[in-house]
Amino acid sequence: MSDDKAEFDPEEHPLPMSGDLPVKEPGFCLYAPTDWNARACGFKRAADILASHVLATYTAGDLLIYPIVFLYRHQLELSLKEIILRANQLLDEPVRFRAVHSLRELWEDCRTALESAGFPVNIAETEHFEACIEQLDRLDPHSMSFRYPVTKTGAPTLPPSLQSIDLQNLQTVMDRMCFFLDITREELVQRTDGA
């Protein structure tokens, strides 16, 4: 039996029934519910699974590209926020933690926090990372463009000039961006948890 059919017979029970609850225990463990990295890794893993499925089967790519990009983007947002929080643990005067979704603004705060915590940010090493952040932020400044087709005012969330996304390239670039953030996070973990 295939996973996507999972013993559901719509003719037998087509509507929610008495006792149906979307969130029910026992089930998969919600370990570390306050751990930013656990959430970030989960979003990245989900994006990787969907992307790998589409690339292997060429099935539903035109529909799944939206959640895939959102999942990757959200992973970056969570990782940047965790790095800011961890760097701030090393500072007497923490860097402002903006409650924003803008990857560009979060990267600015992240760089400032890292530099203030004694992690010099090498421009040569970050130039390409920053270019990727800038492109994603232009396409999706508020984390809405891949979740909704239009804004609250009815304007399209994505530019009409964007007609397609190379999924293999997206996955490769996201792996590189995530690796960049992972090594930065690991250095901070060693300093904050070892202190």
mmCIF file with all atom_site columns, C-alpha atoms in Angstrom:
data_model
loop_
_atom_site.group_PDB
_atom_site.id
_atom_site.type_symbol
_atom_site.label_atom_id
_atom_site.label_alt_id
_atom_site.label_comp_id
_atom_site.label_asym_id
_atom_site.label_entity_id
_atom_site.label_seq_id
_atom_site.pdbx_PDB_ins_code
_atom_site.Cartn_x
_atom_site.Cartn_y
_atom_site.Cartn_z
_atom_site.occupancy
_atom_site.B_iso_or_equiv
_atom_site.pdbx_formal_charge
_atom_site.auth_seq_id
_atom_site.auth_comp_id
_atom_site.auth_asym_id
_atom_site.auth_atom_id
_atom_site.pdbx_PDB_model_num
ATOM 1   C CA . MET A 1 1   ? 0.000   0.000  0.000   1.00 0.00 ? 1   MET A CA 1
ATOM 2   C CA . SER A 1 2   ? 1.444   3.408  -0.901  1.00 0.00 ? 2   SER A CA 1
ATOM 3   C CA . ASP A 1 3   ? 2.116   6.001  1.817   1.00 0.00 ? 3   ASP A CA 1
ATOM 4   C CA . ASP A 1 4   ? -0.090  8.643  0.210   1.00 0.00 ? 4   ASP A CA 1
ATOM 5   C CA . LYS A 1 5   ? -3.199  6.415  0.438   1.00 0.00 ? 5   LYS A CA 1
ATOM 6   C CA . ALA A 1 6   ? -2.662  5.501  4.149   1.00 0.00 ? 6   ALA A CA 1
ATOM 7   C CA . GLU A 1 7   ? -5.810  3.388  4.583   1.00 0.00 ? 7   GLU A CA 1
ATOM 8   C CA . PHE A 1 8   ? -8.213  6.289  3.954   1.00 0.00 ? 8   PHE A CA 1
ATOM 9   C CA . ASP A 1 9   ? -11.436 5.332  2.266   1.00 0.00 ? 9   ASP A CA 1
ATOM 10  C CA . PRO A 1 10  ? -13.341 8.556  1.432   1.00 0.00 ? 10  PRO A CA 1
ATOM 11  C CA . GLU A 1 11  ? -16.503 6.633  0.697   1.00 0.00 ? 11  GLU A CA 1
ATOM 12  C CA . GLU A 1 12  ? -16.468 5.002  4.111   1.00 0.00 ? 12  GLU A CA 1
ATOM 13  C CA . HIS A 1 13  ? -15.740 8.205  6.131   1.00 0.00 ? 13  HIS A CA 1
ATOM 14  C CA . PRO A 1 14  ? -15.677 11.265 3.869   1.00 0.00 ? 14  PRO A CA 1
ATOM 15  C CA . LEU A 1 15  ? -16.200 13.879 6.622   1.00 0.00 ? 15  LEU A CA 1
ATOM 16  C CA . PRO A 1 16  ? -14.684 14.385 10.077  1.00 0.00 ? 16  PRO A CA 1
ATOM 17  C CA . MET A 1 17  ? -16.272 12.103 12.629  1.00 0.00 ? 17  MET A CA 1
ATOM 18  C CA . SER A 1 18  ? -16.981 12.414 16.329  1.00 0.00 ? 18  SER A CA 1
ATOM 19  C CA . GLY A 1 19  ? -13.725 12.045 18.226  1.00 0.00 ? 19  GLY A CA 1
ATOM 20  C CA . ASP A 1 20  ? -11.522 13.126 15.315  1.00 0.00 ? 20  ASP A CA 1
ATOM 21  C CA . LEU A 1 21  ? -8.733  15.387 16.563  1.00 0.00 ? 21  LEU A CA 1
ATOM 22  C CA . PRO A 1 22  ? -5.939  16.659 14.308  1.00 0.00 ? 22  PRO A CA 1
ATOM 23  C CA . VAL A 1 23  ? -3.435  16.688 17.181  1.00 0.00 ? 23  VAL A CA 1
ATOM 24  C CA . LYS A 1 24  ? -3.519  13.501 19.205  1.00 0.00 ? 24  LYS A CA 1
ATOM 25  C CA . GLU A 1 25  ? -1.023  11.617 21.361  1.00 0.00 ? 25  GLU A CA 1
ATOM 26  C CA . PRO A 1 26  ? 0.899   9.362  21.320  1.00 0.00 ? 26  PRO A CA 1
ATOM 27  C CA . GLY A 1 27  ? 2.879   10.046 18.173  1.00 0.00 ? 27  GLY A CA 1
ATOM 28  C CA . PHE A 1 28  ? 6.140   11.489 16.992  1.00 0.00 ? 28  PHE A CA 1
ATOM 29  C CA . CYS A 1 29  ? 8.183   13.063 19.768  1.00 0.00 ? 29  CYS A CA 1
ATOM 30  C CA . LEU A 1 30  ? 8.223   16.839 20.036  1.00 0.00 ? 30  LEU A CA 1
ATOM 31  C CA . TYR A 1 31  ? 11.688  16.763 21.523  1.00 0.00 ? 31  TYR A CA 1
ATOM 32  C CA . ALA A 1 32  ? 13.256  20.107 22.360  1.00 0.00 ? 32  ALA A CA 1
ATOM 33  C CA . PRO A 1 33  ? 10.127  22.203 21.681  1.00 0.00 ? 33  PRO A CA 1
ATOM 34  C CA . THR A 1 34  ? 12.043  25.434 22.372  1.00 0.00 ? 34  THR A CA 1
ATOM 35  C CA . ASP A 1 35  ? 15.077  24.507 20.242  1.00 0.00 ? 35  ASP A CA 1
ATOM 36  C CA . TRP A 1 36  ? 15.395  26.784 17.201  1.00 0.00 ? 36  TRP A CA 1
ATOM 37  C CA . ASN A 1 37  ? 17.766  24.392 15.465  1.00 0.00 ? 37  ASN A CA 1
ATOM 38  C CA . ALA A 1 38  ? 15.363  21.443 15.773  1.00 0.00 ? 38  ALA A CA 1
ATOM 39  C CA . ARG A 1 39  ? 12.698  23.470 13.978  1.00 0.00 ? 39  ARG A CA 1
ATOM 40  C CA . ALA A 1 40  ? 15.136  24.754 11.352  1.00 0.00 ? 40  ALA A CA 1
ATOM 41  C CA . CYS A 1 41  ? 16.413  21.233 10.661  1.00 0.00 ? 41  CYS A CA 1
ATOM 42  C CA . GLY A 1 42  ? 12.843  19.971 10.365  1.00 0.00 ? 42  GLY A CA 1
ATOM 43  C CA . PHE A 1 43  ? 11.923  22.592 7.754   1.00 0.00 ? 43  PHE A CA 1
ATOM 44  C CA . LYS A 1 44  ? 15.135  21.890 5.819   1.00 0.00 ? 44  LYS A CA 1
ATOM 45  C CA . ARG A 1 45  ? 14.573  18.133 5.937   1.00 0.00 ? 45  ARG A CA 1
ATOM 46  C CA . ALA A 1 46  ? 10.958  18.510 4.765   1.00 0.00 ? 46  ALA A CA 1
ATOM 47  C CA . ALA A 1 47  ? 12.099  20.698 1.859   1.00 0.00 ? 47  ALA A CA 1
ATOM 48  C CA . ASP A 1 48  ? 14.821  18.199 0.947   1.00 0.00 ? 48  ASP A CA 1
ATOM 49  C CA . ILE A 1 49  ? 12.351  15.302 0.985   1.00 0.00 ? 49  ILE A CA 1
ATOM 50  C CA . LEU A 1 50  ? 9.857   17.145 -1.223  1.00 0.00 ? 50  LEU A CA 1
ATOM 51  C CA . ALA A 1 51  ? 12.558  18.376 -3.598  1.00 0.00 ? 51  ALA A CA 1
ATOM 52  C CA . SER A 1 52  ? 14.110  14.919 -3.894  1.00 0.00 ? 52  SER A CA 1
ATOM 53  C CA . HIS A 1 53  ? 10.676  13.405 -4.580  1.00 0.00 ? 53  HIS A CA 1
ATOM 54  C CA . VAL A 1 54  ? 9.930   15.916 -7.333  1.00 0.00 ? 54  VAL A CA 1
ATOM 55  C CA . LEU A 1 55  ? 13.381  15.560 -8.901  1.00 0.00 ? 55  LEU A CA 1
ATOM 56  C CA . ALA A 1 56  ? 13.140  11.745 -8.837  1.00 0.00 ? 56  ALA A CA 1
ATOM 57  C CA . THR A 1 57  ? 9.566   11.449 -10.115 1.00 0.00 ? 57  THR A CA 1
ATOM 58  C CA . TYR A 1 58  ? 8.870   14.736 -11.912 1.00 0.00 ? 58  TYR A CA 1
ATOM 59  C CA . THR A 1 59  ? 5.498   14.574 -10.181 1.00 0.00 ? 59  THR A CA 1
ATOM 60  C CA . ALA A 1 60  ? 3.613   17.680 -8.995  1.00 0.00 ? 60  ALA A CA 1
ATOM 61  C CA . GLY A 1 61  ? 6.665   19.937 -9.181  1.00 0.00 ? 61  GLY A CA 1
ATOM 62  C CA . ASP A 1 62  ? 4.586   22.890 -10.346 1.00 0.00 ? 62  ASP A CA 1
ATOM 63  C CA . LEU A 1 63  ? 2.498   22.600 -7.172  1.00 0.00 ? 63  LEU A CA 1
ATOM 64  C CA . LEU A 1 64  ? 5.179   21.550 -4.696  1.00 0.00 ? 64  LEU A CA 1
ATOM 65  C CA . ILE A 1 65  ? 7.648   24.301 -5.656  1.00 0.00 ? 65  ILE A CA 1
ATOM 66  C CA . TYR A 1 66  ? 5.727   26.773 -3.453  1.00 0.00 ? 66  TYR A CA 1
ATOM 67  C CA . PRO A 1 67  ? 5.978   24.813 -0.193  1.00 0.00 ? 67  PRO A CA 1
ATOM 68  C CA . ILE A 1 68  ? 9.536   23.748 -1.040  1.00 0.00 ? 68  ILE A CA 1
ATOM 69  C CA . VAL A 1 69  ? 10.757  27.336 -1.410  1.00 0.00 ? 69  VAL A CA 1
ATOM 70  C CA . PHE A 1 70  ? 8.814   28.374 1.700   1.00 0.00 ? 70  PHE A CA 1
ATOM 71  C CA . LEU A 1 71  ? 10.305  25.532 3.762   1.00 0.00 ? 71  LEU A CA 1
ATOM 72  C CA . TYR A 1 72  ? 13.868  26.376 2.701   1.00 0.00 ? 72  TYR A CA 1
ATOM 73  C CA . ARG A 1 73  ? 13.315  30.077 3.288   1.00 0.00 ? 73  ARG A CA 1
ATOM 74  C CA . HIS A 1 74  ? 11.815  29.470 6.718   1.00 0.00 ? 74  HIS A CA 1
ATOM 75  C CA . GLN A 1 75  ? 14.777  27.284 7.652   1.00 0.00 ? 75  GLN A CA 1
ATOM 76  C CA . LEU A 1 76  ? 17.104  30.201 6.840   1.00 0.00 ? 76  LEU A CA 1
ATOM 77  C CA . GLU A 1 77  ? 14.979  32.592 8.902   1.00 0.00 ? 77  GLU A CA 1
ATOM 78  C CA . LEU A 1 78  ? 15.008  30.311 11.942  1.00 0.00 ? 78  LEU A CA 1
ATOM 79  C CA . SER A 1 79  ? 18.752  29.690 11.637  1.00 0.00 ? 79  SER A CA 1
ATOM 80  C CA . LEU A 1 80  ? 19.535  33.407 11.427  1.00 0.00 ? 80  LEU A CA 1
ATOM 81  C CA . LYS A 1 81  ? 17.372  34.109 14.478  1.00 0.00 ? 81  LYS A CA 1
ATOM 82  C CA . GLU A 1 82  ? 19.056  31.351 16.479  1.00 0.00 ? 82  GLU A CA 1
ATOM 83  C CA . ILE A 1 83  ? 22.518  32.655 15.592  1.00 0.00 ? 83  ILE A CA 1
ATOM 84  C CA . ILE A 1 84  ? 21.511  36.145 16.744  1.00 0.00 ? 84  ILE A CA 1
ATOM 85  C CA . LEU A 1 85  ? 20.200  34.743 20.038  1.00 0.00 ? 85  LEU A CA 1
ATOM 86  C CA . ARG A 1 86  ? 23.319  32.633 20.625  1.00 0.00 ? 86  ARG A CA 1
ATOM 87  C CA . ALA A 1 87  ? 25.689  35.488 19.773  1.00 0.00 ? 87  ALA A CA 1
ATOM 88  C CA . ASN A 1 88  ? 23.724  37.724 22.128  1.00 0.00 ? 88  ASN A CA 1
ATOM 89  C CA . GLN A 1 89  ? 24.397  35.255 24.969  1.00 0.00 ? 89  GLN A CA 1
ATOM 90  C CA . LEU A 1 90  ? 28.060  36.222 24.674  1.00 0.00 ? 90  LEU A CA 1
ATOM 91  C CA . LEU A 1 91  ? 27.407  39.975 24.870  1.00 0.00 ? 91  LEU A CA 1
ATOM 92  C CA . ASP A 1 92  ? 26.898  42.295 27.814  1.00 0.00 ? 92  ASP A CA 1
ATOM 93  C CA . GLU A 1 93  ? 24.739  44.491 25.594  1.00 0.00 ? 93  GLU A CA 1
ATOM 94  C CA . PRO A 1 94  ? 22.765  42.238 23.240  1.00 0.00 ? 94  PRO A CA 1
ATOM 95  C CA . VAL A 1 95  ? 22.188  43.274 19.651  1.00 0.00 ? 95  VAL A CA 1
ATOM 96  C CA . ARG A 1 96  ? 18.631  44.200 18.794  1.00 0.00 ? 96  ARG A CA 1
ATOM 97  C CA . PHE A 1 97  ? 16.534  41.179 17.859  1.00 0.00 ? 97  PHE A CA 1
ATOM 98  C CA . ARG A 1 98  ? 13.997  42.468 15.374  1.00 0.00 ? 98  ARG A CA 1
ATOM 99  C CA . ALA A 1 99  ? 10.681  40.668 15.135  1.00 0.00 ? 99  ALA A CA 1
ATOM 100 C CA . VAL A 1 100 ? 10.812  40.581 11.330  1.00 0.00 ? 100 VAL A CA 1
ATOM 101 C CA . HIS A 1 101 ? 10.739  37.989 8.572   1.00 0.00 ? 101 HIS A CA 1
ATOM 102 C CA . SER A 1 102 ? 13.095  39.886 6.249   1.00 0.00 ? 102 SER A CA 1
ATOM 103 C CA . LEU A 1 103 ? 16.147  37.736 5.595   1.00 0.00 ? 103 LEU A CA 1
ATOM 104 C CA . ARG A 1 104 ? 18.175  40.828 4.714   1.00 0.00 ? 104 ARG A CA 1
ATOM 105 C CA . GLU A 1 105 ? 17.352  42.568 7.997   1.00 0.00 ? 105 GLU A CA 1
ATOM 106 C CA . LEU A 1 106 ? 17.966  39.389 9.971   1.00 0.00 ? 106 LEU A CA 1
ATOM 107 C CA . TRP A 1 107 ? 21.336  38.898 8.259   1.00 0.00 ? 107 TRP A CA 1
ATOM 108 C CA . GLU A 1 108 ? 22.266  42.514 9.147   1.00 0.00 ? 108 GLU A CA 1
ATOM 109 C CA . ASP A 1 109 ? 21.436  41.809 12.807  1.00 0.00 ? 109 ASP A CA 1
ATOM 110 C CA . CYS A 1 110 ? 23.247  38.480 12.600  1.00 0.00 ? 110 CYS A CA 1
ATOM 111 C CA . ARG A 1 111 ? 26.428  40.075 11.239  1.00 0.00 ? 111 ARG A CA 1
ATOM 112 C CA . THR A 1 112 ? 26.321  42.787 13.893  1.00 0.00 ? 112 THR A CA 1
ATOM 113 C CA . ALA A 1 113 ? 25.804  40.250 16.681  1.00 0.00 ? 113 ALA A CA 1
ATOM 114 C CA . LEU A 1 114 ? 28.588  38.007 15.384  1.00 0.00 ? 114 LEU A CA 1
ATOM 115 C CA . GLU A 1 115 ? 31.039  40.883 15.040  1.00 0.00 ? 115 GLU A CA 1
ATOM 116 C CA . SER A 1 116 ? 30.120  42.224 18.504  1.00 0.00 ? 116 SER A CA 1
ATOM 117 C CA . ALA A 1 117 ? 30.650  38.734 19.964  1.00 0.00 ? 117 ALA A CA 1
ATOM 118 C CA . GLY A 1 118 ? 34.134  38.548 18.458  1.00 0.00 ? 118 GLY A CA 1
ATOM 119 C CA . PHE A 1 119 ? 33.333  36.575 15.319  1.00 0.00 ? 119 PHE A CA 1
ATOM 120 C CA . PRO A 1 120 ? 34.814  38.641 12.522  1.00 0.00 ? 120 PRO A CA 1
ATOM 121 C CA . VAL A 1 121 ? 32.664  38.223 9.436   1.00 0.00 ? 121 VAL A CA 1
ATOM 122 C CA . ASN A 1 122 ? 34.960  37.829 6.444   1.00 0.00 ? 122 ASN A CA 1
ATOM 123 C CA . ILE A 1 123 ? 33.545  39.811 3.519   1.00 0.00 ? 123 ILE A CA 1
ATOM 124 C CA . ALA A 1 124 ? 35.151  37.511 0.947   1.00 0.00 ? 124 ALA A CA 1
ATOM 125 C CA . GLU A 1 125 ? 33.544  34.455 2.555   1.00 0.00 ? 125 GLU A CA 1
ATOM 126 C CA . THR A 1 126 ? 30.116  36.030 2.947   1.00 0.00 ? 126 THR A CA 1
ATOM 127 C CA . GLU A 1 127 ? 29.795  37.886 -0.355  1.00 0.00 ? 127 GLU A CA 1
ATOM 128 C CA . HIS A 1 128 ? 28.032  35.035 -2.168  1.00 0.00 ? 128 HIS A CA 1
ATOM 129 C CA . PHE A 1 129 ? 25.894  34.154 0.867   1.00 0.00 ? 129 PHE A CA 1
ATOM 130 C CA . GLU A 1 130 ? 24.745  37.771 1.077   1.00 0.00 ? 130 GLU A CA 1
ATOM 131 C CA . ALA A 1 131 ? 23.889  37.826 -2.633  1.00 0.00 ? 131 ALA A CA 1
ATOM 132 C CA . CYS A 1 132 ? 21.645  34.793 -2.079  1.00 0.00 ? 132 CYS A CA 1
ATOM 133 C CA . ILE A 1 133 ? 20.019  36.430 0.954   1.00 0.00 ? 133 ILE A CA 1
ATOM 134 C CA . GLU A 1 134 ? 19.396  39.599 -1.097  1.00 0.00 ? 134 GLU A CA 1
ATOM 135 C CA . GLN A 1 135 ? 17.740  37.686 -3.934  1.00 0.00 ? 135 GLN A CA 1
ATOM 136 C CA . LEU A 1 136 ? 15.477  35.722 -1.581  1.00 0.00 ? 136 LEU A CA 1
ATOM 137 C CA . ASP A 1 137 ? 14.582  38.866 0.327   1.00 0.00 ? 137 ASP A CA 1
ATOM 138 C CA . ARG A 1 138 ? 13.672  40.716 -2.881  1.00 0.00 ? 138 ARG A CA 1
ATOM 139 C CA . LEU A 1 139 ? 11.384  37.845 -3.906  1.00 0.00 ? 139 LEU A CA 1
ATOM 140 C CA . ASP A 1 140 ? 9.890   37.279 -0.468  1.00 0.00 ? 140 ASP A CA 1
ATOM 141 C CA . PRO A 1 141 ? 10.567  40.119 1.997   1.00 0.00 ? 141 PRO A CA 1
ATOM 142 C CA . HIS A 1 142 ? 7.847   39.143 4.483   1.00 0.00 ? 142 HIS A CA 1
ATOM 143 C CA . SER A 1 143 ? 7.702   35.347 4.134   1.00 0.00 ? 143 SER A CA 1
ATOM 144 C CA . MET A 1 144 ? 4.405   35.574 2.252   1.00 0.00 ? 144 MET A CA 1
ATOM 145 C CA . SER A 1 145 ? 5.289   35.206 -1.431  1.00 0.00 ? 145 SER A CA 1
ATOM 146 C CA . PHE A 1 146 ? 5.365   31.417 -1.522  1.00 0.00 ? 146 PHE A CA 1
ATOM 147 C CA . ARG A 1 147 ? 2.475   30.979 0.928   1.00 0.00 ? 147 ARG A CA 1
ATOM 148 C CA . TYR A 1 148 ? -0.097  33.273 -0.679  1.00 0.00 ? 148 TYR A CA 1
ATOM 149 C CA . PRO A 1 149 ? -0.777  34.208 -4.323  1.00 0.00 ? 149 PRO A CA 1
ATOM 150 C CA . VAL A 1 150 ? -1.707  37.827 -3.483  1.00 0.00 ? 150 VAL A CA 1
ATOM 151 C CA . THR A 1 151 ? -1.092  40.396 -0.753  1.00 0.00 ? 151 THR A CA 1
ATOM 152 C CA . LYS A 1 152 ? -3.813  41.774 1.511   1.00 0.00 ? 152 LYS A CA 1
ATOM 153 C CA . THR A 1 153 ? -4.371  44.488 -1.092  1.00 0.00 ? 153 THR A CA 1
ATOM 154 C CA . GLY A 1 154 ? -4.713  41.955 -3.909  1.00 0.00 ? 154 GLY A CA 1
ATOM 155 C CA . ALA A 1 155 ? -1.325  42.564 -5.545  1.00 0.00 ? 155 ALA A CA 1
ATOM 156 C CA . PRO A 1 156 ? 0.605   39.492 -6.733  1.00 0.00 ? 156 PRO A CA 1
ATOM 157 C CA . THR A 1 157 ? 3.149   38.301 -4.178  1.00 0.00 ? 157 THR A CA 1
ATOM 158 C CA . LEU A 1 158 ? 5.648   37.167 -6.813  1.00 0.00 ? 158 LEU A CA 1
ATOM 159 C CA . PRO A 1 159 ? 6.929   39.294 -9.690  1.00 0.00 ? 159 PRO A CA 1
ATOM 160 C CA . PRO A 1 160 ? 5.322   38.402 -13.034 1.00 0.00 ? 160 PRO A CA 1
ATOM 161 C CA . SER A 1 161 ? 8.812   38.095 -14.537 1.00 0.00 ? 161 SER A CA 1
ATOM 162 C CA . LEU A 1 162 ? 9.498   35.001 -12.377 1.00 0.00 ? 162 LEU A CA 1
ATOM 163 C CA . GLN A 1 163 ? 8.103   32.154 -14.470 1.00 0.00 ? 163 GLN A CA 1
ATOM 164 C CA . SER A 1 164 ? 9.942   29.116 -13.088 1.00 0.00 ? 164 SER A CA 1
ATOM 165 C CA . ILE A 1 165 ? 12.483  27.955 -10.511 1.00 0.00 ? 165 ILE A CA 1
ATOM 166 C CA . ASP A 1 166 ? 15.252  25.441 -11.163 1.00 0.00 ? 166 ASP A CA 1
ATOM 167 C CA . LEU A 1 167 ? 14.611  23.030 -8.291  1.00 0.00 ? 167 LEU A CA 1
ATOM 168 C CA . GLN A 1 168 ? 17.968  21.237 -8.512  1.00 0.00 ? 168 GLN A CA 1
ATOM 169 C CA . ASN A 1 169 ? 19.771  24.582 -8.332  1.00 0.00 ? 169 ASN A CA 1
ATOM 170 C CA . LEU A 1 170 ? 17.568  25.714 -5.437  1.00 0.00 ? 170 LEU A CA 1
ATOM 171 C CA . GLN A 1 171 ? 18.380  22.574 -3.463  1.00 0.00 ? 171 GLN A CA 1
ATOM 172 C CA . THR A 1 172 ? 22.122  22.898 -4.141  1.00 0.00 ? 172 THR A CA 1
ATOM 173 C CA . VAL A 1 173 ? 22.291  26.579 -3.208  1.00 0.00 ? 173 VAL A CA 1
ATOM 174 C CA . MET A 1 174 ? 20.186  26.034 -0.078  1.00 0.00 ? 174 MET A CA 1
ATOM 175 C CA . ASP A 1 175 ? 22.512  23.236 1.007   1.00 0.00 ? 175 ASP A CA 1
ATOM 176 C CA . ARG A 1 176 ? 25.458  25.635 0.669   1.00 0.00 ? 176 ARG A CA 1
ATOM 177 C CA . MET A 1 177 ? 23.677  28.445 2.514   1.00 0.00 ? 177 MET A CA 1
ATOM 178 C CA . CYS A 1 178 ? 22.617  26.086 5.293   1.00 0.00 ? 178 CYS A CA 1
ATOM 179 C CA . PHE A 1 179 ? 26.168  24.737 5.615   1.00 0.00 ? 179 PHE A CA 1
ATOM 180 C CA . PHE A 1 180 ? 27.462  28.300 5.998   1.00 0.00 ? 180 PHE A CA 1
ATOM 181 C CA . LEU A 1 181 ? 24.955  28.924 8.810   1.00 0.00 ? 181 LEU A CA 1
ATOM 182 C CA . ASP A 1 182 ? 25.555  25.492 10.372  1.00 0.00 ? 182 ASP A CA 1
ATOM 183 C CA . ILE A 1 183 ? 29.295  26.040 10.799  1.00 0.00 ? 183 ILE A CA 1
ATOM 184 C CA . THR A 1 184 ? 28.637  29.489 12.288  1.00 0.00 ? 184 THR A CA 1
ATOM 185 C CA . ARG A 1 185 ? 26.053  28.014 14.661  1.00 0.00 ? 185 ARG A CA 1
ATOM 186 C CA . GLU A 1 186 ? 28.387  25.193 15.726  1.00 0.00 ? 186 GLU A CA 1
ATOM 187 C CA . GLU A 1 187 ? 31.115  27.672 16.622  1.00 0.00 ? 187 GLU A CA 1
ATOM 188 C CA . LEU A 1 188 ? 28.603  29.620 18.721  1.00 0.00 ? 188 LEU A CA 1
ATOM 189 C CA . VAL A 1 189 ? 27.298  26.441 20.379  1.00 0.00 ? 189 VAL A CA 1
ATOM 190 C CA . GLN A 1 190 ? 30.833  25.576 21.450  1.00 0.00 ? 190 GLN A CA 1
ATOM 191 C CA . ARG A 1 191 ? 31.283  29.035 22.959  1.00 0.00 ? 191 ARG A CA 1
ATOM 192 C CA . THR A 1 192 ? 27.860  29.374 24.575  1.00 0.00 ? 192 THR A CA 1
ATOM 193 C CA . ASP A 1 193 ? 27.356  25.818 25.820  1.00 0.00 ? 193 ASP A CA 1
ATOM 194 C CA . GLY A 1 194 ? 31.001  25.423 26.804  1.00 0.00 ? 194 GLY A CA 1
ATOM 195 C CA . ALA A 1 195 ? 30.990  28.620 28.874  1.00 0.00 ? 195 ALA A CA 1
#
